[in-house]
GROMACS .gro file of C-alpha atoms in nm:
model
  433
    1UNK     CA    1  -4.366  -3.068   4.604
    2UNK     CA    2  -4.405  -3.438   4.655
    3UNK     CA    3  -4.344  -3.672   4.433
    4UNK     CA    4  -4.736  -3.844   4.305
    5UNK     CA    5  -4.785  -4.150   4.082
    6UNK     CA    6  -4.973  -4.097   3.793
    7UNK     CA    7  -5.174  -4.393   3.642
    8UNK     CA    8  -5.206  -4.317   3.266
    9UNK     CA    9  -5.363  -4.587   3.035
   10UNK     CA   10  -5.199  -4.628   2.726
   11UNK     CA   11  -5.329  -4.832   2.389
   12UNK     CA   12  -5.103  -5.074   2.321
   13UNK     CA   13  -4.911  -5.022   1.997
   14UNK     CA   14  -4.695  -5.295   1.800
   15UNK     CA   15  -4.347  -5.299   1.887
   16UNK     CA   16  -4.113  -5.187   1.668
   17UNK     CA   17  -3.763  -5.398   1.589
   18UNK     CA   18  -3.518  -5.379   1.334
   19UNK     CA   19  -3.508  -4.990   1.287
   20UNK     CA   20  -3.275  -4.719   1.378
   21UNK     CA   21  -3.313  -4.383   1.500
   22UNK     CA   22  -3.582  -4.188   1.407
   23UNK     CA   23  -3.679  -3.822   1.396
   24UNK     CA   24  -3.316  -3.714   1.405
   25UNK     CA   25  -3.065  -3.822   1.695
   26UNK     CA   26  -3.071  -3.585   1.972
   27UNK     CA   27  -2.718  -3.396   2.035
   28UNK     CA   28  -2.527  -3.635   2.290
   29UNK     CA   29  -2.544  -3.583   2.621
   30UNK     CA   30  -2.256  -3.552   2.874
   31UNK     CA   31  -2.338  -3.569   3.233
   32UNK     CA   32  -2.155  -3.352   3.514
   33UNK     CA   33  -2.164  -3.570   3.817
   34UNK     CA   34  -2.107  -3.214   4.003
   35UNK     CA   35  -2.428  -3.010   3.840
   36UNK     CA   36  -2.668  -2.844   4.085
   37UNK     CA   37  -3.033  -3.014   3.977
   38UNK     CA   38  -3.339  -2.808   3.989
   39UNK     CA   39  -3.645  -2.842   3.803
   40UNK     CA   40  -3.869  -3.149   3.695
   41UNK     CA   41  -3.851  -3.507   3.588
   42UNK     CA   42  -4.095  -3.790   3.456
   43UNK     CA   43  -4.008  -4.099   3.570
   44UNK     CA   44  -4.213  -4.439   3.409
   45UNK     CA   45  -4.185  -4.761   3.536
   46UNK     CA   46  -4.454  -5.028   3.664
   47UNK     CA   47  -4.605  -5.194   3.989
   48UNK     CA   48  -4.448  -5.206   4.267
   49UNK     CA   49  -4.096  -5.085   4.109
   50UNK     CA   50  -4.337  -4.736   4.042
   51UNK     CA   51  -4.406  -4.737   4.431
   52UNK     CA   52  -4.096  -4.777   4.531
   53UNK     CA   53  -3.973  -4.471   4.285
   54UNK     CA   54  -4.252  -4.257   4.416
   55UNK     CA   55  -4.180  -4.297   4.730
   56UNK     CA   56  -3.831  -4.229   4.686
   57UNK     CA   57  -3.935  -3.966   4.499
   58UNK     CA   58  -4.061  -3.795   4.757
   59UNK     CA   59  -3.750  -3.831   4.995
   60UNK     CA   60  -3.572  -3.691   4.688
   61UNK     CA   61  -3.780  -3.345   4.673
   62UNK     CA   62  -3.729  -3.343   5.050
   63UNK     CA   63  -3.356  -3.349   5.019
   64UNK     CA   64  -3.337  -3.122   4.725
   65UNK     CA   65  -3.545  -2.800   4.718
   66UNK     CA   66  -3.644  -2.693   4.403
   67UNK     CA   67  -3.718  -3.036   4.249
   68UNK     CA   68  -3.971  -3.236   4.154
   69UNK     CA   69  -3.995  -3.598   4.080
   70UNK     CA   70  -4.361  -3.732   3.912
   71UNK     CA   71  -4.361  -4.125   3.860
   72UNK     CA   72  -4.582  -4.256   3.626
   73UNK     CA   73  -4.705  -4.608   3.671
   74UNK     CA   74  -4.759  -4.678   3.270
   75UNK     CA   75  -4.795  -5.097   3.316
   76UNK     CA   76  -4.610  -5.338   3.211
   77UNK     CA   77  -4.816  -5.454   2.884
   78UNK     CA   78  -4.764  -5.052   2.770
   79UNK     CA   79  -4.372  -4.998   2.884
   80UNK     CA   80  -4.226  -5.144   2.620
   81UNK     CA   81  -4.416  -5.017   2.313
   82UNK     CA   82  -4.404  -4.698   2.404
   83UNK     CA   83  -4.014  -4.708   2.468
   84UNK     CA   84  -3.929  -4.862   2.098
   85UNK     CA   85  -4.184  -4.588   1.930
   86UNK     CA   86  -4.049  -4.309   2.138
   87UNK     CA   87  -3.654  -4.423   2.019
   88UNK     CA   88  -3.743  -4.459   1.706
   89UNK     CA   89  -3.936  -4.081   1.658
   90UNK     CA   90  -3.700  -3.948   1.868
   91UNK     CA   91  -4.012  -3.775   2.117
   92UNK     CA   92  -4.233  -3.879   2.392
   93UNK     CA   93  -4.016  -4.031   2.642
   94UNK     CA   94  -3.985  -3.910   2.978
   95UNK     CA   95  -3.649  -3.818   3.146
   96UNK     CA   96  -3.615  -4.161   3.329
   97UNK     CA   97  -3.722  -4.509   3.238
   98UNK     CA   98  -3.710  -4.852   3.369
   99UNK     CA   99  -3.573  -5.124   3.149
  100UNK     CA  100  -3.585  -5.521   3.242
  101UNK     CA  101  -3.228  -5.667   3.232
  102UNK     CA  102  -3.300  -5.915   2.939
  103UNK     CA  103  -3.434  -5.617   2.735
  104UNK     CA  104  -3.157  -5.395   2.758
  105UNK     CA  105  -2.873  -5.495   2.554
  106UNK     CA  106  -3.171  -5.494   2.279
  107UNK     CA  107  -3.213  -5.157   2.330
  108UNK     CA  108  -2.880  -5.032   2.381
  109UNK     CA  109  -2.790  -5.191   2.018
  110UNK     CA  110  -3.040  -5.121   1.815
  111UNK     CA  111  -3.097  -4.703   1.978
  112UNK     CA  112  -2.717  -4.662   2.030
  113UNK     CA  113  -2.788  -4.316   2.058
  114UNK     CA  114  -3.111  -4.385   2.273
  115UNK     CA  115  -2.954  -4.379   2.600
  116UNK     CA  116  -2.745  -4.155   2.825
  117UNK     CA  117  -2.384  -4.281   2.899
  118UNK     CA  118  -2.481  -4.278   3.300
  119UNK     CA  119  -2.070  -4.367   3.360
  120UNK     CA  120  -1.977  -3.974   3.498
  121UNK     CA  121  -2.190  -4.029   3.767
  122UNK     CA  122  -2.231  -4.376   3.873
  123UNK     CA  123  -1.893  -4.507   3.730
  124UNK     CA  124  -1.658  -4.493   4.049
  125UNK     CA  125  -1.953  -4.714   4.199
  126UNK     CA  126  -1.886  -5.015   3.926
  127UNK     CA  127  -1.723  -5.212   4.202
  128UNK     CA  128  -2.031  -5.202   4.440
  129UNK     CA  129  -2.307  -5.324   4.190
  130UNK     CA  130  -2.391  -5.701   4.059
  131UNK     CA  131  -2.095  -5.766   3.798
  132UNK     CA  132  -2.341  -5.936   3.609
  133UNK     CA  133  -2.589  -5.658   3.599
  134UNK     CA  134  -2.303  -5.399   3.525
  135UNK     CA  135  -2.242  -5.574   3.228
  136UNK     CA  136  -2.547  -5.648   3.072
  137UNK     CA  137  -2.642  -5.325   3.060
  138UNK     CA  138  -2.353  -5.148   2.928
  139UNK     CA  139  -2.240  -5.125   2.568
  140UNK     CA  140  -1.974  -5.284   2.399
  141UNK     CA  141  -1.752  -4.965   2.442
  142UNK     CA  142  -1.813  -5.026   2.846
  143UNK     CA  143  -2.034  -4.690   2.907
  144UNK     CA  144  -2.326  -4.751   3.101
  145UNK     CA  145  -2.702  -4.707   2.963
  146UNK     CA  146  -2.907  -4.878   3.179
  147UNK     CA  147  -2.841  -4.850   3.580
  148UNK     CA  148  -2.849  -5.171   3.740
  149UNK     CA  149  -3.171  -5.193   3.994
  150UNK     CA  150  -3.301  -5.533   4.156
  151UNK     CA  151  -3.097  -5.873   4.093
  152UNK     CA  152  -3.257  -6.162   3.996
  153UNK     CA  153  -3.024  -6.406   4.193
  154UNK     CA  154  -3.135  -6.753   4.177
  155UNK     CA  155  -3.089  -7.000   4.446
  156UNK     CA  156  -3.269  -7.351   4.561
  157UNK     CA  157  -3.593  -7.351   4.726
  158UNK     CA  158  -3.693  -7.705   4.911
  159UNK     CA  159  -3.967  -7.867   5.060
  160UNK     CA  160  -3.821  -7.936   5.350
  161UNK     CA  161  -4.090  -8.187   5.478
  162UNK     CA  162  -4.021  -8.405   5.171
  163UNK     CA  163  -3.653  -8.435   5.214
  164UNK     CA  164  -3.713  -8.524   5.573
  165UNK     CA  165  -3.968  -8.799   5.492
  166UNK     CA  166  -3.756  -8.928   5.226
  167UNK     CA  167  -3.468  -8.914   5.444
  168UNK     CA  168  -3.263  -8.696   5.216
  169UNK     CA  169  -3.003  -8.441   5.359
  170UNK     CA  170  -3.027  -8.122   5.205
  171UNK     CA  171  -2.679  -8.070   5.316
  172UNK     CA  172  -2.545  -8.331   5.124
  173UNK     CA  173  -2.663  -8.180   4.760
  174UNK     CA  174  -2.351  -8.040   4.624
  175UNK     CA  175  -2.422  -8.082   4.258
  176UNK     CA  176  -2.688  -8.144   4.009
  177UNK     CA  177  -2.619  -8.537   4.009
  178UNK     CA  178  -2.612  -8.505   4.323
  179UNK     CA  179  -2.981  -8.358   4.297
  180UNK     CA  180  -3.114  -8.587   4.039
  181UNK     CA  181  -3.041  -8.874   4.296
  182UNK     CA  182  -3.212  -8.741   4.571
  183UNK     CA  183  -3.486  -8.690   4.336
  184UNK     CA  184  -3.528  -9.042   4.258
  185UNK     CA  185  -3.553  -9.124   4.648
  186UNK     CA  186  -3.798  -8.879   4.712
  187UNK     CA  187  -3.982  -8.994   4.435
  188UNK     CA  188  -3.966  -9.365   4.560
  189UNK     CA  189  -4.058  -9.238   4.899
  190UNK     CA  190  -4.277  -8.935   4.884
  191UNK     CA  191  -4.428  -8.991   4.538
  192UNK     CA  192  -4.331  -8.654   4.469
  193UNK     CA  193  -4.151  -8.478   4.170
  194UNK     CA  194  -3.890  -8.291   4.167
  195UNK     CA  195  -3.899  -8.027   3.967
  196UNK     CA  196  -4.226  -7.853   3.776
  197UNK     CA  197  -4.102  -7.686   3.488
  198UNK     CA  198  -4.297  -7.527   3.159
  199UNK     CA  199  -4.118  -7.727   2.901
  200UNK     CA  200  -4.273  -7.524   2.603
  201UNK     CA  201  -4.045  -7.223   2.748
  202UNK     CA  202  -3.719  -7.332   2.782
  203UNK     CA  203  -3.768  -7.500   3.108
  204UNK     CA  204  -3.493  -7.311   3.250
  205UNK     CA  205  -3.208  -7.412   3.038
  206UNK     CA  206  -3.046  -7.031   2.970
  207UNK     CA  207  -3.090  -7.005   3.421
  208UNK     CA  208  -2.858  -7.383   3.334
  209UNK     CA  209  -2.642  -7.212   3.105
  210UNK     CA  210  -2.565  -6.882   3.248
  211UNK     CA  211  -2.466  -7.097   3.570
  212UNK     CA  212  -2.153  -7.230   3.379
  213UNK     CA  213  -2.043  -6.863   3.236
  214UNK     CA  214  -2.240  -6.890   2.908
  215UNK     CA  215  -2.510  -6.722   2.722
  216UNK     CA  216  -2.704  -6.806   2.383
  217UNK     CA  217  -2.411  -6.594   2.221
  218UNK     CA  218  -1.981  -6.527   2.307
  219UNK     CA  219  -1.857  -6.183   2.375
  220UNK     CA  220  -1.801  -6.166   1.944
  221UNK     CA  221  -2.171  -6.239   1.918
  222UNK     CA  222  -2.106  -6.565   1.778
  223UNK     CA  223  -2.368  -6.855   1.862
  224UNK     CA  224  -2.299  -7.074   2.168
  225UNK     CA  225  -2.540  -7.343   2.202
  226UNK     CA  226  -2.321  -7.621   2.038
  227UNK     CA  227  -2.113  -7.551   2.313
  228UNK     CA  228  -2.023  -7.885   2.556
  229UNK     CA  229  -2.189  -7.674   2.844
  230UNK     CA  230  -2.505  -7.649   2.677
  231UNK     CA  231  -2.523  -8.005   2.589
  232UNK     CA  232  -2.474  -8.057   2.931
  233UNK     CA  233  -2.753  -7.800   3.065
  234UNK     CA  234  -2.993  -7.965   2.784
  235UNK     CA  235  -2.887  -8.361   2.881
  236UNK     CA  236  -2.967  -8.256   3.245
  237UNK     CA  237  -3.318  -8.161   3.170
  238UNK     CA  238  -3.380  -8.457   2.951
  239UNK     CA  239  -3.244  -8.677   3.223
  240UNK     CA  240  -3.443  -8.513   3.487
  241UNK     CA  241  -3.736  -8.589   3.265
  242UNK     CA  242  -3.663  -8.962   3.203
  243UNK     CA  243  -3.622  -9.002   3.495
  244UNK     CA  244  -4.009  -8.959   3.597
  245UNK     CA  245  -3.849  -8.627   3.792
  246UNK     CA  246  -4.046  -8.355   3.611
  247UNK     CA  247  -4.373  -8.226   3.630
  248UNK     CA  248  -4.449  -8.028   3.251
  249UNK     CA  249  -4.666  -7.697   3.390
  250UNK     CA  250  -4.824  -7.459   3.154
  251UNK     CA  251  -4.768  -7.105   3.169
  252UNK     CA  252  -4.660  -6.842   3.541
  253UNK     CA  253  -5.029  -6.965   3.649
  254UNK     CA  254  -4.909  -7.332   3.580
  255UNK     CA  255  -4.573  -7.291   3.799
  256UNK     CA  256  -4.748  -7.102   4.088
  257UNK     CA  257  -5.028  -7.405   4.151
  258UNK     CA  258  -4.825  -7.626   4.124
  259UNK     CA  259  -4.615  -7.518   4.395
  260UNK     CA  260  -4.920  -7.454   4.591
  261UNK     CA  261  -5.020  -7.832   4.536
  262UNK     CA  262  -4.676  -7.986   4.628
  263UNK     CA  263  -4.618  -8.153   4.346
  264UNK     CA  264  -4.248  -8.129   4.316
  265UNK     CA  265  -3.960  -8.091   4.584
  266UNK     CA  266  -3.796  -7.875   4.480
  267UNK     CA  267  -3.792  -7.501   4.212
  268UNK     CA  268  -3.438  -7.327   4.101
  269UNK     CA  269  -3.606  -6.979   4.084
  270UNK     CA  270  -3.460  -6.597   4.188
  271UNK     CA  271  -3.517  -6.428   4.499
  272UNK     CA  272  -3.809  -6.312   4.389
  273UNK     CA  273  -3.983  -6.655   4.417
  274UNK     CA  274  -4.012  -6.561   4.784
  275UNK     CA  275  -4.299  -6.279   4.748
  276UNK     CA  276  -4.483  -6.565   4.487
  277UNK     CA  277  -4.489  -6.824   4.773
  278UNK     CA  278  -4.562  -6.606   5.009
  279UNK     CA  279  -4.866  -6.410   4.830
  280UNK     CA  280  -4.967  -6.732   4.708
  281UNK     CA  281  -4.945  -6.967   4.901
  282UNK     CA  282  -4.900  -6.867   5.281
  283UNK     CA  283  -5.005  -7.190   5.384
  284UNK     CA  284  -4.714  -7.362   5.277
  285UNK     CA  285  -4.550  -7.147   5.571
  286UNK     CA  286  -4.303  -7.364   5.762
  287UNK     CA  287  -4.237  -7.627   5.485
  288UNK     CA  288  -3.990  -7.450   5.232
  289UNK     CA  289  -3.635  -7.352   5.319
  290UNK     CA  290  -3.357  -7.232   5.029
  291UNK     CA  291  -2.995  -7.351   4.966
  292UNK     CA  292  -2.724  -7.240   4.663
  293UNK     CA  293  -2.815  -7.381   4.321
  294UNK     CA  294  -2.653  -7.745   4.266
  295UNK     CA  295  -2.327  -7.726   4.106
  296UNK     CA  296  -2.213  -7.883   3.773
  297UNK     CA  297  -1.906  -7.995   3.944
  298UNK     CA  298  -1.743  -8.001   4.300
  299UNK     CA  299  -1.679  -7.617   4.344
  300UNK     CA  300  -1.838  -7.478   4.071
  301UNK     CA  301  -2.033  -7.179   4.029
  302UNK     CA  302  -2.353  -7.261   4.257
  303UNK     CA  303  -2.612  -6.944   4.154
  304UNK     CA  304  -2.776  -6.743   3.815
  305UNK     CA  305  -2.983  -6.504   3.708
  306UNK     CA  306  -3.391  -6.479   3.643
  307UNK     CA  307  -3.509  -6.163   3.576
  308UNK     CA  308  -3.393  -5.779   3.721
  309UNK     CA  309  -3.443  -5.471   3.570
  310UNK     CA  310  -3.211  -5.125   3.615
  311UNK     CA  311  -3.298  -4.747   3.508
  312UNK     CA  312  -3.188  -4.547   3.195
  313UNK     CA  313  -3.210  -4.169   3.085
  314UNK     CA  314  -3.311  -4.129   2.715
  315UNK     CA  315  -3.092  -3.889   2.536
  316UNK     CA  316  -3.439  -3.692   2.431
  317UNK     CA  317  -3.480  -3.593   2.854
  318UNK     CA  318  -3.558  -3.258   2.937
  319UNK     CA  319  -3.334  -3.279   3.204
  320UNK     CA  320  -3.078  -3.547   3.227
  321UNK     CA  321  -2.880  -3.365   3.491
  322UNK     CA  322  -3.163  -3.410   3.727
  323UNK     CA  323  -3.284  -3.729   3.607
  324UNK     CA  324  -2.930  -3.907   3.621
  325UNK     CA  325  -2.897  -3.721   3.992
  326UNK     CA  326  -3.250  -3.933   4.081
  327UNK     CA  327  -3.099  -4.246   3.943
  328UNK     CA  328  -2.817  -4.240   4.142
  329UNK     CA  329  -2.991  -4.130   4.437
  330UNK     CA  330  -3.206  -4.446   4.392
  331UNK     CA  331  -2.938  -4.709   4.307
  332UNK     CA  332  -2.619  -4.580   4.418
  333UNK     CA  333  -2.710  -4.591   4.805
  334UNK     CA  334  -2.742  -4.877   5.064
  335UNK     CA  335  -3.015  -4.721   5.271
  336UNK     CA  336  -3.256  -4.672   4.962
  337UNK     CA  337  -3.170  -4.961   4.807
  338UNK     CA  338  -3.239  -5.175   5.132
  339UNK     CA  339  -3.531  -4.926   5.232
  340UNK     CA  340  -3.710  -5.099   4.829
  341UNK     CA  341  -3.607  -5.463   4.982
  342UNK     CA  342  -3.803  -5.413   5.293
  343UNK     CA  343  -4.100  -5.193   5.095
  344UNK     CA  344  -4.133  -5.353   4.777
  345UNK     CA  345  -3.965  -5.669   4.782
  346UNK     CA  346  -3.637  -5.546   4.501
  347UNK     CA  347  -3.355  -5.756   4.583
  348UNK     CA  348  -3.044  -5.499   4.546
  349UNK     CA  349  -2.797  -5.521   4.255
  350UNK     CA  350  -2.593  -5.237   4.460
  351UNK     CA  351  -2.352  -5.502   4.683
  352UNK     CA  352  -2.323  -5.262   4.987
  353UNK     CA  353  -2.679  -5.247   5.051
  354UNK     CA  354  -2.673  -5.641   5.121
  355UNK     CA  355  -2.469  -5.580   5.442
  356UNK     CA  356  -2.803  -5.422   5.597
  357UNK     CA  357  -2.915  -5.561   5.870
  358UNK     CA  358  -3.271  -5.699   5.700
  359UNK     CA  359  -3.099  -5.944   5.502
  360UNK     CA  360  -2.963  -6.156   5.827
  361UNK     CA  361  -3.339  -6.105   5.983
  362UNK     CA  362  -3.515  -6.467   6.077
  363UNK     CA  363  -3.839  -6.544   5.822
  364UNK     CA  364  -4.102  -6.691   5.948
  365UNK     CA  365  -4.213  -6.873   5.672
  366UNK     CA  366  -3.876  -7.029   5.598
  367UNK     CA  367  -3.893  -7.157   5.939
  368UNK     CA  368  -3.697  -6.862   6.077
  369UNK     CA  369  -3.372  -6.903   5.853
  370UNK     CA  370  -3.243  -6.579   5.733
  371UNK     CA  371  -3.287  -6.690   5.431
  372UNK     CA  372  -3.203  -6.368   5.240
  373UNK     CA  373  -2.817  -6.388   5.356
  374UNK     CA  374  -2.795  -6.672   5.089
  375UNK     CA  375  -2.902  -6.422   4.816
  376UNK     CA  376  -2.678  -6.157   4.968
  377UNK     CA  377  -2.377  -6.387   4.971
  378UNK     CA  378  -2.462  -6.532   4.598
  379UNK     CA  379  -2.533  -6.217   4.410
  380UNK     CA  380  -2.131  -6.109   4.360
  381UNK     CA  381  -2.115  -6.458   4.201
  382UNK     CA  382  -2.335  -6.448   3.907
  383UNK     CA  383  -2.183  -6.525   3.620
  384UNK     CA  384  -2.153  -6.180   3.367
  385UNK     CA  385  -2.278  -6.312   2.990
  386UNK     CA  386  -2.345  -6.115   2.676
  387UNK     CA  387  -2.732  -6.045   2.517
  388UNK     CA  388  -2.750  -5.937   2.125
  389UNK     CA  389  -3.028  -5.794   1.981
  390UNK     CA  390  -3.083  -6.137   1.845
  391UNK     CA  391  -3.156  -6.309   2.215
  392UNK     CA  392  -3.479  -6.267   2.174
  393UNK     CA  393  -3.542  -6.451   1.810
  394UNK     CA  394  -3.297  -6.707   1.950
  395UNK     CA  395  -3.439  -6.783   2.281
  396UNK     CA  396  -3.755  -6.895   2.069
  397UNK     CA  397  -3.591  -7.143   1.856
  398UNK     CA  398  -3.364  -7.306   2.160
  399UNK     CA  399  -3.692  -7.373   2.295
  400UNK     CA  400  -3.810  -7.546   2.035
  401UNK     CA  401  -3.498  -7.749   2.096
  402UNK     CA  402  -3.564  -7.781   2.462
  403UNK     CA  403  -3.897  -7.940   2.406
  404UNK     CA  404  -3.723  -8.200   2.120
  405UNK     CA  405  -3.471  -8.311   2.385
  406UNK     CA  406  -3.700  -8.312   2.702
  407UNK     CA  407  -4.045  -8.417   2.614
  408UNK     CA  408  -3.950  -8.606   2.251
  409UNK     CA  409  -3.603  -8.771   2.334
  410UNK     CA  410  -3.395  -8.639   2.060
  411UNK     CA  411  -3.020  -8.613   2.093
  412UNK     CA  412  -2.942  -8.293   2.303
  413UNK     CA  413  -2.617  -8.262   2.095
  414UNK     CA  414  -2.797  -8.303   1.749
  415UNK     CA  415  -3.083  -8.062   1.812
  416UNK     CA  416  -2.891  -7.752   1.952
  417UNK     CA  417  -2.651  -7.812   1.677
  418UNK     CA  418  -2.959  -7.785   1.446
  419UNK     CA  419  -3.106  -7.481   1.658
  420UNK     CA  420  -2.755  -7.317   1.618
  421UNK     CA  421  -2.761  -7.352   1.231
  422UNK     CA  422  -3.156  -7.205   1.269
  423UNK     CA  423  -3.048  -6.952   1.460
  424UNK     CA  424  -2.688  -6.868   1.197
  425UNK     CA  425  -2.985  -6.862   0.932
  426UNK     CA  426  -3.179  -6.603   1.089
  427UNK     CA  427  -2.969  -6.342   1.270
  428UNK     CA  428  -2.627  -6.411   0.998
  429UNK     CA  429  -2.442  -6.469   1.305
  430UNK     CA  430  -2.145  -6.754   1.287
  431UNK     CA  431  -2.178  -7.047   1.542
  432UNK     CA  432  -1.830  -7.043   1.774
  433UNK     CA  433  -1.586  -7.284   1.787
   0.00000   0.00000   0.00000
């Protein structure tokens, strides 16, 4: 039967946090990596990652009689509340869901029965798939509970027209100093930014600190942000600011005209950036090319991570066998993982798909560099860091200290130092050495 897409609307309910397992924890479920599948699966995700499951989908029933794979678009605004009420009753998810990369160490530690342990069938692959991505979304004993899907590797798109009339050499940007003094002659030349940022968010500063191996908390969950790489993600920023360098945006909608107006030279963004620029502004074609991120220091770690999402089986499926047999049929394979590149635009976390030959094609709008090879080559190199259920409550008061430091001056040391004790306060975490 093939596979069909199902748009279902949803009211929105409130998300649920703090609470355990409801409705009685299902009986856990252990995988056989060697089980015939038969039968049917729901699978819910969103947008263009439902398309790209459908389709799949499809291919799936094709190759395996007897099945049937139904892919439910339920939107993005509707995922998430649906997924904390249905682990905490216990009922009402489907067999396979779709989980961003940020979200799912939340999940994984607050439902620790939630999820399927997807390790029998996807665990001799570890080696092949984003290190970062591997990580993140397994728990603390190692088992996997959320498949790793698209990477959000981050690199450094230019305007290359503003380097040239500034006289700037691209080439020549090893690290962020290095950046910051271009910036100032392209500025003096141009009249031009350098970077637009949203300030009120965080203005990047977790992209600055995952760079340099950290995240808001250590492995031990302890807090992180006094650490001397922080203070130097958050002194950057201010910096960048006093320098006249920064353009404060409002908001996605803020980022995106910007870039269409050319106000800056220059956005530190994920792969992903690419389908923004080039469903929103096509007639930048020809002006932008892409680079590695600046380093901190001469051969340091020169990319990050924005965004990604993988796939998880809740332990309430009807049929995990089936539904962990789709997941790996999805992830686990270079031609369908490269086949949702060229489709949908979802950058692959699975490392052998990046040898395909799409990823060393010429684009046109980057002035026919392959630009995708850079993404390719970067993605092993992310930097692995740990997510609590407390990221979230935390990411809100580090931006808070973000906008201190950037758009009100105050000592980057002194105000993540009082964002650490804020967040010690709130989550009863301890602040690391």
């Amino acid at each position: 039967m093939k596979a069909r897409t199902l748009l279902v609307p949803v009211a929105a309910v409130a998300l649920l946090s703090g609470c355990t397992m409801g409705g009685g924890a299902p009986a856990a479920v252990v995988l056989d990596p060697d089980a015939d599948v038969t039968g049917r699966i729901t699978v819910w995700s969103w947008d263009v990652a439902a398309t790209a499951l459908d389709r799949l989908g499809a291919a799936f029933e094709a190759d395996h009689p007897g099945t049937e794979i139904d892919v439910v678009d339920v939107g993005y605004d509707n995922a998430y509340d649906k997924l904390s009420v249905g682990l905490q009753a216990g009922s009402g998810l489907p067999d396979v869901v779709t989980i961003e990369t940020d979200r799912a160490p939340g999940y994984i530690n607050e439902f620790p029965a939630g999820l399927v342990d997807l390790t029998p069938v996807l665990g001799d692959d570890e080696a092949d798939f984003d290190p970062f991505k591997w990580s993140a979304q397994s728990d603390a004993d190692g088992a996997l509970r959320v498949a790793p899907w698209d990477s959000g590797t981050v690199g450094l798109f230019f305007r290359t027209d503003y380097f040239d009339e500034a006289g700037v050499d691209p080439a020549a940007v090893a690290t962020w100093d290095d950046l910051v003094a271009a910036g100032e002659t392209i500025k003096a030349k141009t009249g031009h930014t350098l970077l637009s940022l949203d300030v009120a968010t965080g203005a990047g500063f977790q992209m600055l600190l995952q760079q340099q191996g950290l995240g808001l908390f250590d492995e031990a969950g302890e807090i992180t942000i006094t650490s001397p790489e922080a203070v130097e993600a958050l002194t950057l920023l201010q910096t960048i600011n006093e320098k006249g360098l920064l353009k404060n945006v409002r908001g996605w909608d803020g980022r995106v005209t910007s870039a269409k107006d050319g106000d800056s030279a220059v956005t530190p963004e994920a792969v992903w950036w690419i389908g923004t620029l080039l469903g929103d502004a096509p007639e930048l074609s020809g002006t932008y090319d892409v680079t590695e991120l600046p380093a901190f220091a001469e051969g340091g770690v020169r990319t990050s991570n924005s965004g990604g999402s993988g796939l998880a089986v809740p332990a309430q499926a009807k049929n995990p066998q089936l539904a962990a047999a789709f997941v790996e049929y999805a992830l686990a394979d270079a031609d369908h993982q490269a086949s949702m590149m060229a489709n949908e635009g979802l950058f692959p976390s699975y490392l052998p798909a990046l040898q395909d030959g799409y990823f060393s094609e010429p684009q046109e709008y980057f002035g026919g560099r392959p630009v995708y090879e850079l993404f390719a080559e970067q993605t092993a190199n992310i930097p692995p860091i740990t997510f609590t259920t407390d990221n979230a409550e935390a990411s809100d008061i580090v931006a808070n200290a973000v906008v201190a430091a950037v758009l009100n001056g105050a000592d980057p040391a002194t105000v993540l130092q009082d964002a650490a004790e804020q967040i010690a306060t709130a989550t009863g975490r301890e602040i690391a050495e």
